């Protein structure tokens, strides 16, 4: 009975192995024909089981396999590897486009603007891989999850709401919601002190801001901030959606239902509603409650819109996305041939518009604020442009869309948004697939490559955004790298390039990236212009696509850009943002610090902030997950919130700059008289070096990533030293130098003041100071090493492994596995499978790969010796060890137990080991006897054992049957030793 079952199992395994191997060989042949660089992997990076368990296997692979086998290939198996590694592996492999070959599929990854432009424009040849978007069709098919004629219908219906009047409406609402967010952050106390408390909910708050904007502009729903109340004249039908408390019939407010649905989107996708409802886990309860409430809200909203449409109610102000979708299907003026959406498709499109207009915009704002907090010099330039365009004291409510928005998009405001989208695009890869109808050809560098039908393609936006081939670059001032594309530098959008040979993708070489029609000549609505202002740098077509490109580009990209420019303008018109340093020092400690200490603590905050940003990954969009956040604070611009001593310094510098104007003022006579006597300022100042004093253009060597200079706008605040250098260079050509910059020049030109400053310059560190600094660094390094060693759980893993291996059964199993390893080479020999071609860049040779000949599983030549060995070395000894178990029998004798208690022997405590179910000593004895009888004496037990199988086993094992006896002797002695230790 056992043999047929094993045979069936073996046959199934053989078929699976054959399918696996043949699929791999076929795909390797296809990849080789393309002429592109390819990497062979045993499993696809898109395999769901791998994606759920990769964090288990990657450390094991790195531990067990030689580095040469995984160093330049394992990276493709990591989620978001493009964002995490950037240009590293493309540079190593010497290509911009590579293939990953596995038995199930071939995947093309590209950071080539040529390839990306080709695939985004040829929609029919390279349609969207909608199989990857099933998660977004749970509420109904929509414009994002469809292709072909169905997509065209969805696109035409949904594009009607995306126009300039609605962009203006979004501009005004973004201003209103930003003011509400600022009021929440500051509160009454912050309005008085000029600074907020530490904000640890920045991501959540930007999500709320974006939801409030799209809720009102897109659906007419007035959503509230804490402390706000609904207008008295609001439509009663809409009041329930804006309430902060759940209305009757709901257990969540509308905003909470949307937020929680997006947070638990993976659980909602993986588990059916019935299972979510009854699973005894918090995540399941939250997912079920969020989905149920959201669907209920959407169905109620749909019914309200149907009623309004059927009775001919007037269109609502704004985009009115749901009303537009309902009008297309239920409107009185609808023609019979016009596209019509079902109710589920209306809800599905409403959901996708909420996601697209909510999460993507919120994440961009979140990362923009963090990058500006990391780069104070950029923040000051942003504020300078805002002051020039909109005025430092103007009321944002009076800003006019038609008059201001284009100037904002062309200023440093637009450059900051563009740079954030370049560094942290909402989607790191655009999924495409080669048409299943036919192979498709693409041209790379003048060479044609034919891609097989059905190939999966991933256009790596996050990599092409940092590809130095497609962007003008300079050496990095922060890291020292050859290219500065990993740095947040909005000023790059004012750069130009002299490389006229670069192709811009649209064939005219002008780099304008002008919009192109679909290959079938269709126009499906939406904004048709460039993603960047004409006054800023225009990237090569295909090298910058935060909103995708071609016919399937984002419908709301114009509205998103307007929205993000508005929020940055409102925030930085009157406020600045800085990283909170609570982790290293409290407010009182910061107040007592000198400039050098403040530079050090702010450098720590910058370093940690950048590390956290680099850990972003994607579920729907690229964002911070797992509770990661960067704490920040907002402060009023100017001198608000400064200490008295800091105000004295600012006033002193200002009076110095405007000395000719104020020397004749009677109230300041004594001030200038005391200055003349002292040869400097009468204000008592700390003996700190003056960074603005330029006695030489050569600067001392320093680690720019950890040096921070005082911020002239905020003497208590800091800015990176490399940004100080950039501003030094800009001061010479600046048409509107700041008062403090002019003061710096005045200081250098006034002998008395210069001598006063020179007396305060710190002397070089003494040898004792150097030794103390080295000692502190050593202690800190030891503490860091200890921390990482403990957090790595190496000790616990070692102890667990040791405990697992410190048993007799582990020894017996190791001996059996060694025998099986030798036997496998005899009964399942290796055969040549394929050759991994040489990689010239790495200097490797052709590597022939041999795999076990799985066809042998279908033959008796495998199964007869395999079953013979299993019977003699495992089955019979295990059965004997189970029934002839002397230790277990001894424990079960009550008389023996009673005598032990009479002698005062201690009872087995909770920590005592359980007896083995299979006696290891008896297992070894029986295995030795059976091995000697069968393999040495040739017993066949009436023909049950075949002599040819015995001969093959003897030839495969080390020393034949004698080697097996040695193994049984070792395991037997180990069992005796273990028994002695037990007693």
mmCIF file of N, CA and C in Angstrom, residues 737-783:
data_model
loop_
_atom_site.group_PDB
_atom_site.id
_atom_site.type_symbol
_atom_site.label_atom_id
_atom_site.label_comp_id
_atom_site.label_asym_id
_atom_site.label_seq_id
_atom_site.Cartn_x
_atom_site.Cartn_y
_atom_site.Cartn_z
ATOM 1 N N UNK A 737 20.213 91.534 -0.619
ATOM 2 C CA UNK A 737 20.894 90.858 0.479
ATOM 3 C C UNK A 737 20.182 91.111 1.792
ATOM 4 N N UNK A 738 20.209 90.116 2.654
ATOM 5 C CA UNK A 738 19.564 90.257 3.954
ATOM 6 C C UNK A 738 20.346 91.219 4.820
ATOM 7 N N UNK A 739 19.739 91.799 5.846
ATOM 8 C CA UNK A 739 20.443 92.695 6.757
ATOM 9 C C UNK A 739 21.629 92.025 7.412
ATOM 10 N N UNK A 740 21.475 90.761 7.760
ATOM 11 C CA UNK A 740 22.577 90.073 8.435
ATOM 12 C C UNK A 740 23.733 89.840 7.486
ATOM 13 N N UNK A 741 23.438 89.631 6.201
ATOM 14 C CA UNK A 741 24.523 89.463 5.240
ATOM 15 C C UNK A 741 25.296 90.764 5.103
ATOM 16 N N UNK A 742 24.577 91.877 5.043
ATOM 17 C CA UNK A 742 25.249 93.169 4.976
ATOM 18 C C UNK A 742 26.053 93.438 6.230
ATOM 19 N N UNK A 743 25.508 92.990 7.368
ATOM 20 C CA UNK A 743 26.240 93.162 8.619
ATOM 21 C C UNK A 743 27.539 92.405 8.588
ATOM 22 N N UNK A 744 27.511 91.230 7.967
ATOM 23 C CA UNK A 744 28.735 90.444 7.861
ATOM 24 C C UNK A 744 29.797 91.217 7.119
ATOM 25 N N UNK A 745 29.430 91.905 6.028
ATOM 26 C CA UNK A 745 30.374 92.712 5.264
ATOM 27 C C UNK A 745 30.868 93.883 6.095
ATOM 28 N N UNK A 746 29.961 94.470 6.817
ATOM 29 C CA UNK A 746 30.348 95.606 7.647
ATOM 30 C C UNK A 746 31.344 95.198 8.709
ATOM 31 N N UNK A 747 31.151 94.033 9.270
ATOM 32 C CA UNK A 747 32.077 93.547 10.300
ATOM 33 C C UNK A 747 33.480 93.420 9.743
ATOM 34 N N UNK A 748 33.555 92.916 8.525
ATOM 35 C CA UNK A 748 34.875 92.715 7.940
ATOM 36 C C UNK A 748 35.552 94.032 7.609
ATOM 37 N N UNK A 749 34.759 95.104 7.426
ATOM 38 C CA UNK A 749 35.329 96.378 7.016
ATOM 39 C C UNK A 749 35.569 97.323 8.191
ATOM 40 N N UNK A 750 35.130 96.980 9.383
ATOM 41 C CA UNK A 750 35.287 97.840 10.554
ATOM 42 C C UNK A 750 36.428 97.326 11.410
ATOM 43 N N UNK A 751 37.573 98.058 11.518
ATOM 44 C CA UNK A 751 38.732 97.515 12.236
ATOM 45 C C UNK A 751 38.431 97.182 13.679
ATOM 46 N N UNK A 752 37.750 98.121 14.364
ATOM 47 C CA UNK A 752 37.496 97.850 15.767
ATOM 48 C C UNK A 752 36.655 96.623 15.971
ATOM 49 N N UNK A 753 35.604 96.491 15.187
ATOM 50 C CA UNK A 753 34.713 95.328 15.319
ATOM 51 C C UNK A 753 35.455 94.050 14.941
ATOM 52 N N UNK A 754 36.293 94.117 13.872
ATOM 53 C CA UNK A 754 37.041 92.934 13.460
ATOM 54 C C UNK A 754 37.973 92.469 14.552
ATOM 55 N N UNK A 755 38.655 93.433 15.251
ATOM 56 C CA UNK A 755 39.550 93.033 16.343
ATOM 57 C C UNK A 755 38.769 92.401 17.485
ATOM 58 N N UNK A 756 37.575 92.951 17.737
ATOM 59 C CA UNK A 756 36.743 92.378 18.800
ATOM 60 C C UNK A 756 36.350 90.947 18.480
ATOM 61 N N UNK A 757 36.002 90.702 17.228
ATOM 62 C CA UNK A 757 35.633 89.343 16.825
ATOM 63 C C UNK A 757 36.836 88.420 16.857
ATOM 64 N N UNK A 758 38.002 88.940 16.417
ATOM 65 C CA UNK A 758 39.193 88.091 16.400
ATOM 66 C C UNK A 758 39.550 87.619 17.797
ATOM 67 N N UNK A 759 39.288 88.464 18.803
ATOM 68 C CA UNK A 759 39.618 88.054 20.169
ATOM 69 C C UNK A 759 38.722 86.948 20.668
ATOM 70 N N UNK A 760 37.596 86.739 19.982
ATOM 71 C CA UNK A 760 36.675 85.706 20.452
ATOM 72 C C UNK A 760 36.814 84.400 19.685
ATOM 73 N N UNK A 761 37.699 84.313 18.687
ATOM 74 C CA UNK A 761 37.881 83.081 17.918
ATOM 75 C C UNK A 761 38.529 82.026 18.800
ATOM 76 N N UNK A 762 37.965 80.850 18.849
ATOM 77 C CA UNK A 762 38.468 79.777 19.710
ATOM 78 C C UNK A 762 39.835 79.294 19.241
ATOM 79 N N UNK A 763 40.683 78.960 20.217
ATOM 80 C CA UNK A 763 42.013 78.415 19.914
ATOM 81 C C UNK A 763 41.895 76.959 19.495
ATOM 82 N N UNK A 764 42.922 76.423 18.802
ATOM 83 C CA UNK A 764 42.894 74.993 18.443
ATOM 84 C C UNK A 764 42.807 74.120 19.686
ATOM 85 N N UNK A 765 42.239 72.944 19.506
ATOM 86 C CA UNK A 765 42.092 72.022 20.632
ATOM 87 C C UNK A 765 43.456 71.570 21.143
ATOM 88 N N UNK A 766 43.569 71.432 22.465
ATOM 89 C CA UNK A 766 44.809 70.947 23.079
ATOM 90 C C UNK A 766 44.894 69.434 22.949
ATOM 91 N N UNK A 767 46.100 68.841 23.164
ATOM 92 C CA UNK A 767 46.206 67.369 23.123
ATOM 93 C C UNK A 767 45.261 66.683 24.098
ATOM 94 N N UNK A 768 45.040 67.306 25.245
ATOM 95 C CA UNK A 768 44.117 66.696 26.208
ATOM 96 C C UNK A 768 42.697 66.664 25.658
ATOM 97 N N UNK A 769 42.323 67.773 24.984
ATOM 98 C CA UNK A 769 40.988 67.793 24.374
ATOM 99 C C UNK A 769 40.858 66.722 23.308
ATOM 100 N N UNK A 770 41.904 66.566 22.491
ATOM 101 C CA UNK A 770 41.874 65.543 21.444
ATOM 102 C C UNK A 770 41.750 64.153 22.049
ATOM 103 N N UNK A 771 42.556 63.898 23.101
ATOM 104 C CA UNK A 771 42.500 62.583 23.750
ATOM 105 C C UNK A 771 41.120 62.326 24.337
ATOM 106 N N UNK A 772 40.529 63.371 24.945
ATOM 107 C CA UNK A 772 39.195 63.213 25.517
ATOM 108 C C UNK A 772 38.163 62.934 24.434
ATOM 109 N N UNK A 773 38.285 63.626 23.297
ATOM 110 C CA UNK A 773 37.345 63.390 22.194
ATOM 111 C C UNK A 773 37.479 61.979 21.646
ATOM 112 N N UNK A 774 38.729 61.510 21.505
ATOM 113 C CA UNK A 774 38.947 60.138 21.022
ATOM 114 C C UNK A 774 38.365 59.129 21.991
ATOM 115 N N UNK A 775 38.576 59.395 23.301
ATOM 116 C CA UNK A 775 38.045 58.472 24.306
ATOM 117 C C UNK A 775 36.526 58.427 24.257
ATOM 118 N N UNK A 776 35.892 59.587 24.113
ATOM 119 C CA UNK A 776 34.429 59.624 24.012
ATOM 120 C C UNK A 776 33.948 58.888 22.765
ATOM 121 N N UNK A 777 34.655 59.078 21.653
ATOM 122 C CA UNK A 777 34.260 58.391 20.419
ATOM 123 C C UNK A 777 34.395 56.890 20.569
ATOM 124 N N UNK A 778 35.469 56.463 21.246
ATOM 125 C CA UNK A 778 35.669 55.024 21.448
ATOM 126 C C UNK A 778 34.567 54.431 22.308
ATOM 127 N N UNK A 779 34.241 55.142 23.391
ATOM 128 C CA UNK A 779 33.174 54.655 24.272
ATOM 129 C C UNK A 779 31.847 54.598 23.517
ATOM 130 N N UNK A 780 31.567 55.642 22.721
ATOM 131 C CA UNK A 780 30.319 55.657 21.946
ATOM 132 C C UNK A 780 30.291 54.525 20.928
ATOM 133 N N UNK A 781 31.434 54.259 20.297
ATOM 134 C CA UNK A 781 31.488 53.185 19.304
ATOM 135 C C UNK A 781 31.258 51.835 19.974
ATOM 136 N N UNK A 782 31.898 51.633 21.152
ATOM 137 C CA UNK A 782 31.688 50.365 21.862
ATOM 138 C C UNK A 782 30.228 50.197 22.246
ATOM 139 N N UNK A 783 29.613 51.276 22.706
ATOM 140 C CA UNK A 783 28.202 51.195 23.090
ATOM 141 C C UNK A 783 27.334 50.883 21.870
#
